[in-house]
PDB file of C-alpha atoms in Angstrom:
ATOM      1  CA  UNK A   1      10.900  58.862 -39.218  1.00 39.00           C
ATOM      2  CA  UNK A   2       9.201  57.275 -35.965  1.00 42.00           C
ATOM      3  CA  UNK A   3       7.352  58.175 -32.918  1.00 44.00           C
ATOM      4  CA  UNK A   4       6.917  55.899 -30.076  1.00 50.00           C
ATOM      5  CA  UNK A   5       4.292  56.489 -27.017  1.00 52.00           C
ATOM      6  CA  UNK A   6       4.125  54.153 -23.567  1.00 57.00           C
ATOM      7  CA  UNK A   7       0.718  53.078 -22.408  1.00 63.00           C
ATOM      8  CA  UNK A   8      -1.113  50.924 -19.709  1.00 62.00           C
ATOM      9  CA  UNK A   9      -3.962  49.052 -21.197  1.00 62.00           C
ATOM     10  CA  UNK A  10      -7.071  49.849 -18.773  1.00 62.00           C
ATOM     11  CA  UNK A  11      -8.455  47.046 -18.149  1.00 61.00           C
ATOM     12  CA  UNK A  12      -5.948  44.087 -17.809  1.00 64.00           C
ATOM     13  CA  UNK A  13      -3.256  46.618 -16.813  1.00 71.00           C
ATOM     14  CA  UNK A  14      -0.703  45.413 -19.691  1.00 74.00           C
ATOM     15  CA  UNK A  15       2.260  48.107 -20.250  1.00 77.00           C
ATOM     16  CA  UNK A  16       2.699  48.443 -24.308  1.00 80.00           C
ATOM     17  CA  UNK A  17       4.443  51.036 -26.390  1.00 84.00           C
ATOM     18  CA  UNK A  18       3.137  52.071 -30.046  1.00 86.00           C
ATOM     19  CA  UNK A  19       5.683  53.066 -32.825  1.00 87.00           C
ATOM     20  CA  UNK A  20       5.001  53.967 -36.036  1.00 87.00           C
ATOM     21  CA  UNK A  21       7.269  54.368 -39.218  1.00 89.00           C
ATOM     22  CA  UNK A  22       6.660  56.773 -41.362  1.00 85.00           C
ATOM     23  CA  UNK A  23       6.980  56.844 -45.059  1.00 82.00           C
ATOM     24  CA  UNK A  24       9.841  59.664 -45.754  1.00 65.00           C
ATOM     25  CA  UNK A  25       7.281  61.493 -48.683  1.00 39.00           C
ATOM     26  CA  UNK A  26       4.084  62.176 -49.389  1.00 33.00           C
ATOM     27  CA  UNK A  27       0.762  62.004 -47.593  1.00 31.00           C
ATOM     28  CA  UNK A  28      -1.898  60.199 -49.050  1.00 32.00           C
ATOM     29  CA  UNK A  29      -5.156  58.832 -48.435  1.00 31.00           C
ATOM     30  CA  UNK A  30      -7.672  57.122 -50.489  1.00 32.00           C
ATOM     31  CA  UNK A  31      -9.962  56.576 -48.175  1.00 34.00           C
ATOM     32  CA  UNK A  32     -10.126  52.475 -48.440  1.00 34.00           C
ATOM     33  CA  UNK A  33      -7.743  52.405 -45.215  1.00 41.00           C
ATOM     34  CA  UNK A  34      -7.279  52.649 -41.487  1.00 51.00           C
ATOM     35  CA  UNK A  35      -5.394  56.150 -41.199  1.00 49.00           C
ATOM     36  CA  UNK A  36      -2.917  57.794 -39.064  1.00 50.00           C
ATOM     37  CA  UNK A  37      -3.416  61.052 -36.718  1.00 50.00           C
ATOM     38  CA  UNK A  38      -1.323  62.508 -40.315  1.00 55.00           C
ATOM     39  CA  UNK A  39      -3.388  60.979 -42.765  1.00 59.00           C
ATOM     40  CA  UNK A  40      -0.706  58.577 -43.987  1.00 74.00           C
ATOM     41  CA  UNK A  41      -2.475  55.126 -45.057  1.00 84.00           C
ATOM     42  CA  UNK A  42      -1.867  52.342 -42.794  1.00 86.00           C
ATOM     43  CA  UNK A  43       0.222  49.840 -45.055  1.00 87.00           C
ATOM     44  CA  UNK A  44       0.867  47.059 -41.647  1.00 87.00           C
ATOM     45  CA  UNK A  45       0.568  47.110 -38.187  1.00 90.00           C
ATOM     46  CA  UNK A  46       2.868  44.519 -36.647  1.00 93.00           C
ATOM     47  CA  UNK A  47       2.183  43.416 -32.483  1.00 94.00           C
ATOM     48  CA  UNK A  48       5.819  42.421 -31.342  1.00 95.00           C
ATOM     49  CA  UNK A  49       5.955  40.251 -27.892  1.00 93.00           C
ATOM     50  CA  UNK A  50       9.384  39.276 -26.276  1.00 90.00           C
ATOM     51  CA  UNK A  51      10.797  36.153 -24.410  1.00 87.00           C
ATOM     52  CA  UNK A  52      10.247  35.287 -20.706  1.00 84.00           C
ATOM     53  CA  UNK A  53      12.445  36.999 -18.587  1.00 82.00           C
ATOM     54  CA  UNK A  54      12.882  39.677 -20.822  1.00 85.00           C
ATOM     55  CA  UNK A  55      10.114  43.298 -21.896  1.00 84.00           C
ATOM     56  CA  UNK A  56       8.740  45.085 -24.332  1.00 87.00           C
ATOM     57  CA  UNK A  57      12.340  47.318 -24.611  1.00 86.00           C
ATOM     58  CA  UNK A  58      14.738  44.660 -25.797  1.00 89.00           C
ATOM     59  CA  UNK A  59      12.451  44.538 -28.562  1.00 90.00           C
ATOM     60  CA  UNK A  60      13.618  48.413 -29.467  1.00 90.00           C
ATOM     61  CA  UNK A  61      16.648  47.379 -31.070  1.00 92.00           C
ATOM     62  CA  UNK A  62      14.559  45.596 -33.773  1.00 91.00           C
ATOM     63  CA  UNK A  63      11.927  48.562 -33.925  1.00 91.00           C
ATOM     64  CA  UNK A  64      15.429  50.828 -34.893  1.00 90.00           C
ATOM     65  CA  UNK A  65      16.593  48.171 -37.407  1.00 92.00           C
ATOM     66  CA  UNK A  66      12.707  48.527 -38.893  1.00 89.00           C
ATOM     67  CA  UNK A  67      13.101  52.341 -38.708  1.00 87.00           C
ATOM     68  CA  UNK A  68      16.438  52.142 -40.452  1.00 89.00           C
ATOM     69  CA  UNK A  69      15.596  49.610 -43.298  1.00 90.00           C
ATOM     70  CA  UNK A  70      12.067  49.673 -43.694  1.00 87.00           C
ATOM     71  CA  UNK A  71      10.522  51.881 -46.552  1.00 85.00           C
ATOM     72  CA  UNK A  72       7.213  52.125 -46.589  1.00 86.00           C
ATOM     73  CA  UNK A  73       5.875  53.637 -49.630  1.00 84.00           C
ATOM     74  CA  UNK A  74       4.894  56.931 -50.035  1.00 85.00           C
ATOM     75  CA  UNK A  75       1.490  58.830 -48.248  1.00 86.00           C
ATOM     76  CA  UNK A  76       1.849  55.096 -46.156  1.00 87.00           C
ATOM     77  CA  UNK A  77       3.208  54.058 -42.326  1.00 88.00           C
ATOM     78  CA  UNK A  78       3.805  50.956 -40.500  1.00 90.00           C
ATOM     79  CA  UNK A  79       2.465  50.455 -36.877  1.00 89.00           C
ATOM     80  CA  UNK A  80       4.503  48.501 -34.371  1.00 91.00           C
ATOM     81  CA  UNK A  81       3.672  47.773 -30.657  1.00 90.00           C
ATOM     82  CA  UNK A  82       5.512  46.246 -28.359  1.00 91.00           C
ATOM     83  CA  UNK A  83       3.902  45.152 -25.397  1.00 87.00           C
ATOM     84  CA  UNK A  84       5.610  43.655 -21.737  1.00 81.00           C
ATOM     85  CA  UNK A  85       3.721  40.633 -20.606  1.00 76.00           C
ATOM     86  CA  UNK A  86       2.646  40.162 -17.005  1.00 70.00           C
ATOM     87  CA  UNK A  87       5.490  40.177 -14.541  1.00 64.00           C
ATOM     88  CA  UNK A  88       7.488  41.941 -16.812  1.00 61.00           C
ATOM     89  CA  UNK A  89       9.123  44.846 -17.322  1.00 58.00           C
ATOM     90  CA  UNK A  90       6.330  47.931 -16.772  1.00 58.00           C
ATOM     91  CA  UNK A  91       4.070  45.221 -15.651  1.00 53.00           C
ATOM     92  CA  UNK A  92       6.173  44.448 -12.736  1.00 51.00           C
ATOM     93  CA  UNK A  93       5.539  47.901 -10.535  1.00 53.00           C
ATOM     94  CA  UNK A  94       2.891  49.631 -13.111  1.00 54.00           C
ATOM     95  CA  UNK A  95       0.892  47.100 -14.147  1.00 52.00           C
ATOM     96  CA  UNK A  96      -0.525  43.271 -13.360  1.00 56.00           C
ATOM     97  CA  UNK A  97       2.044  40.659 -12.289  1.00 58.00           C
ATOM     98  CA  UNK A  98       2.423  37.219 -13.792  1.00 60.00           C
ATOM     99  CA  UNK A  99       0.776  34.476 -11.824  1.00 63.00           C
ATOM    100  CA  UNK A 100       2.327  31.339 -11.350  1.00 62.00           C
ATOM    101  CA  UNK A 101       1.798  28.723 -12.840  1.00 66.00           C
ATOM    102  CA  UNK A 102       1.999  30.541 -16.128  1.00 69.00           C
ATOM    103  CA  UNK A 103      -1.686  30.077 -17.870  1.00 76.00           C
ATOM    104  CA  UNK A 104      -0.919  30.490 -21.183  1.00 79.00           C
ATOM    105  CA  UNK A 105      -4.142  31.521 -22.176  1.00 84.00           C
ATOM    106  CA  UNK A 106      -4.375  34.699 -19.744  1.00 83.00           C
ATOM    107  CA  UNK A 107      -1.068  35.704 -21.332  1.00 85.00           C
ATOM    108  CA  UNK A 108      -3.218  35.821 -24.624  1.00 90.00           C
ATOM    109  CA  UNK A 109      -5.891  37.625 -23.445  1.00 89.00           C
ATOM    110  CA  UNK A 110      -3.167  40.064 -22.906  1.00 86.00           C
ATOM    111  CA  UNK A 111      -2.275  40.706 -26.590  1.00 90.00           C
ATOM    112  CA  UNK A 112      -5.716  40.318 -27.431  1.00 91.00           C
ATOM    113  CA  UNK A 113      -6.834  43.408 -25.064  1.00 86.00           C
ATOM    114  CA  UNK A 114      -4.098  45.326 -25.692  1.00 86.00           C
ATOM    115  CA  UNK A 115      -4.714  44.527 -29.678  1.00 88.00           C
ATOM    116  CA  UNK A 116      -8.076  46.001 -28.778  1.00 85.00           C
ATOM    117  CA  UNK A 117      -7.614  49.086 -26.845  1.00 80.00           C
ATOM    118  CA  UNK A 118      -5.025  49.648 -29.503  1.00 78.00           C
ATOM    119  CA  UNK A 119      -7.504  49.363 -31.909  1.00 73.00           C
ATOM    120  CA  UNK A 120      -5.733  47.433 -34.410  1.00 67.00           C
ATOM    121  CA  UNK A 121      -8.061  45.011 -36.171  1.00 55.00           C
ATOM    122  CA  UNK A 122      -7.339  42.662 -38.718  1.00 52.00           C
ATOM    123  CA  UNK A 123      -7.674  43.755 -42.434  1.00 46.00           C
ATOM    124  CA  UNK A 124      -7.263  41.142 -45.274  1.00 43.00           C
ATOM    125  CA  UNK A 125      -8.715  39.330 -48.021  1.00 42.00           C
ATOM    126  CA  UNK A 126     -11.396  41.240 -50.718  1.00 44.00           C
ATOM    127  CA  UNK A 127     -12.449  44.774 -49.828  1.00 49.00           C
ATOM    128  CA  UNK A 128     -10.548  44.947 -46.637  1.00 50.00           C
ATOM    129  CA  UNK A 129     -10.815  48.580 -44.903  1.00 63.00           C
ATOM    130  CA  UNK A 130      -8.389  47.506 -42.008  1.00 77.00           C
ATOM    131  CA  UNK A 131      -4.242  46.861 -43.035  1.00 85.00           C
ATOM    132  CA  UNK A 132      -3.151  43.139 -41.944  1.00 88.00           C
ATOM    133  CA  UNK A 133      -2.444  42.724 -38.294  1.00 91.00           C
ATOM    134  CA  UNK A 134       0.743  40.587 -38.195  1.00 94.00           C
ATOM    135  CA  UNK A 135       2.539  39.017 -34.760  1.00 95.00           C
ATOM    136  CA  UNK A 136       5.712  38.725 -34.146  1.00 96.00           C
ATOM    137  CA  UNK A 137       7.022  36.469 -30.855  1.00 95.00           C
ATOM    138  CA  UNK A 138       9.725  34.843 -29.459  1.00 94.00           C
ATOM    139  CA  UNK A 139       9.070  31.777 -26.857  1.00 92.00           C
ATOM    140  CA  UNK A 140       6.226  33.151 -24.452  1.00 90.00           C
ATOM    141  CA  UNK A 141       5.830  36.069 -26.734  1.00 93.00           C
ATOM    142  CA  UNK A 142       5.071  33.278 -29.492  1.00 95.00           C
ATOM    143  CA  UNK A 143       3.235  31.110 -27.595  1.00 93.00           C
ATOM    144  CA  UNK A 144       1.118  34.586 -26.318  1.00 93.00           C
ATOM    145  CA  UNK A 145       0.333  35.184 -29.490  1.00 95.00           C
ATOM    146  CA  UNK A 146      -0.081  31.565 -30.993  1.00 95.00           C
ATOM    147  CA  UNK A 147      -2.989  31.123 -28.056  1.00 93.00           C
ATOM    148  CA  UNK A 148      -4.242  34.861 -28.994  1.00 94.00           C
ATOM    149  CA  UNK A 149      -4.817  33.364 -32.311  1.00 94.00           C
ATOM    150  CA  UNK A 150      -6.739  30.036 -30.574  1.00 92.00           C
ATOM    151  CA  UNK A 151      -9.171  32.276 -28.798  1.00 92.00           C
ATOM    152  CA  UNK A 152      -9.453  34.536 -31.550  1.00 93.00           C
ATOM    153  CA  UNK A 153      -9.468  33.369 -34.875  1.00 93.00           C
ATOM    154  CA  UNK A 154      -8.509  35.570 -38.008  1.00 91.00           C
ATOM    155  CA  UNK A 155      -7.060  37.816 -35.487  1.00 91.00           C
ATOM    156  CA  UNK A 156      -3.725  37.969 -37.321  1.00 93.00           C
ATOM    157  CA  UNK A 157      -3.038  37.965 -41.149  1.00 93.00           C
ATOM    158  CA  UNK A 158      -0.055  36.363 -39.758  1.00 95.00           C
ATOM    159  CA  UNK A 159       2.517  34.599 -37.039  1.00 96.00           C
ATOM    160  CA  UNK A 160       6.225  34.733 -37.044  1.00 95.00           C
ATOM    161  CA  UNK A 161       6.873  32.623 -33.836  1.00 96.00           C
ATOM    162  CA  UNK A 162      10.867  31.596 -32.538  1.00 94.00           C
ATOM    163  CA  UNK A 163      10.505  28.996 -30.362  1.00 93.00           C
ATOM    164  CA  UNK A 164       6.993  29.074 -28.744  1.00 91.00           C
ATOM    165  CA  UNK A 165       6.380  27.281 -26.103  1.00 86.00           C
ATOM    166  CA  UNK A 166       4.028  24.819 -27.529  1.00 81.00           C
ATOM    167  CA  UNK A 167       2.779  21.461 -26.378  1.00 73.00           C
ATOM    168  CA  UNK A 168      -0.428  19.170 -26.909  1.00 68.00           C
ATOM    169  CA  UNK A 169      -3.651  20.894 -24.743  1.00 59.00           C
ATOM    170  CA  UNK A 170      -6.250  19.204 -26.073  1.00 54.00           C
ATOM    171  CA  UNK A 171      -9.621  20.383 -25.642  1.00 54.00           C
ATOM    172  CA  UNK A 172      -8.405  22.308 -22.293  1.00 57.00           C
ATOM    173  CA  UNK A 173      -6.701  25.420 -24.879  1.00 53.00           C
ATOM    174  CA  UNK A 174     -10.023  26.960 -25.508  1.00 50.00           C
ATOM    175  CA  UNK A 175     -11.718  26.046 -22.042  1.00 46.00           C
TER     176      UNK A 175
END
C-alpha cells in the first residue's frame, strides 16, 4: 500500500524520503484537491523530523506502523516525508553538514525548503485546494519545525512536537 523515494533537496542539499499511503480501493478525484501521480485525492501530507543524533530512517518504523493502521478512505492517500537534518544521516556524506553551534533557525529553513521543493503547501480553512500540511518532531526535529513555523506562518495546519528544544529568543528568533 506504500511507495517511498530518497531525494536531495537542490538547493540546501537536505536528504528527505517521500512515502505515500495509499487508500486500498477506489480512485477518485473531484477536482477540489492536490492529487497524486494516480489520481488518488490527497487527504494529509504529514513532514516527520527525528531527534539529534539520530535520521530520517529511524523514523521508518513509524511510517510501517502508519502503513499498517492507517486507512485512508477510498480514491484518497496520505503523504509522509521524512527528512535527515544537517549532519545527519544522508546529510553527513551526500548532503550539507550541521554547523556548530546549532542555529536553530537554519535547521528550519531546512524543512521549509525541503517542504517547498516537495511541493507540499498548506491547505485549510474555507475553499482550501491544498490537504493540511501537518509536522511531526521529536527534540531538534520539533524545535526544526516549531522555528519553520516562526519564519513561516500558517505553514502547518498543525505541530505534534516531543520534547523540542525550546527556550526564550526574544526578538533574535526571527532576525
Amino acid at each position: 500500500r506504500g511507495s517511498t523515494s530518497i531525494r536531495i533537496s537542490a538547493r540546501r542539499r537536505i536528504a528527505y524520503s517521500r512515502h505515500r499511503i495509499n487508500s486500498s480501493t477506489g480512485n477518485e478525484n473531484d477536482g477540489n484537491h492536490a492529487s497524486d501521480a494516480r489520481g488518488d485525492r490527497v487527504a494529509a501530507r504529514i513532514v516527520l523530523c527525528h531527534a539529534a543524533g539520530f535520521n530520517k530512517e529511524v523514523l521508518y518504523p513509524v511510517i510501517a506502523e502508519l502503513e499498517r493502521t492507517l486507512r485512508p478512505p477510498a480514491g484518497t492517500c496520505v503523504e509522509l516525508l521524512a527528512l535527515d537534518t544537517a549532519g545527519h544521516g544522508r546529510n553527513s556524506t551526500e548532503g550539507r553538514a550541521m554547523e556548530l553551534p546549532v542555529d536553530h533557525r537554519e535547521l528550519a529553513r531546512d524543512v521549509l525548503d525541503v517542504v517547498s521543493e516537495a511541493h507540499y503547501s498548506q491547505g485549510c480553512g474555507a475553499g482550501a485546494t491544498q490537504p493540511p500540511l501537518l509536522g511531526v518532531g521529536h527534540s531538534l526535529g520539533g524545535t526544526a519545525l516549531a522555528f519553520a513555523e516562526v519564519l513561516a506562518p500558517a505553514t502547518f495546519a498543525r505541530l505534534l512536537l516531543f520534547e523540542p528544544i525550546i527556550y526564550p529568543y526574544g526578538k533574535d528568533l526571527v532576525t
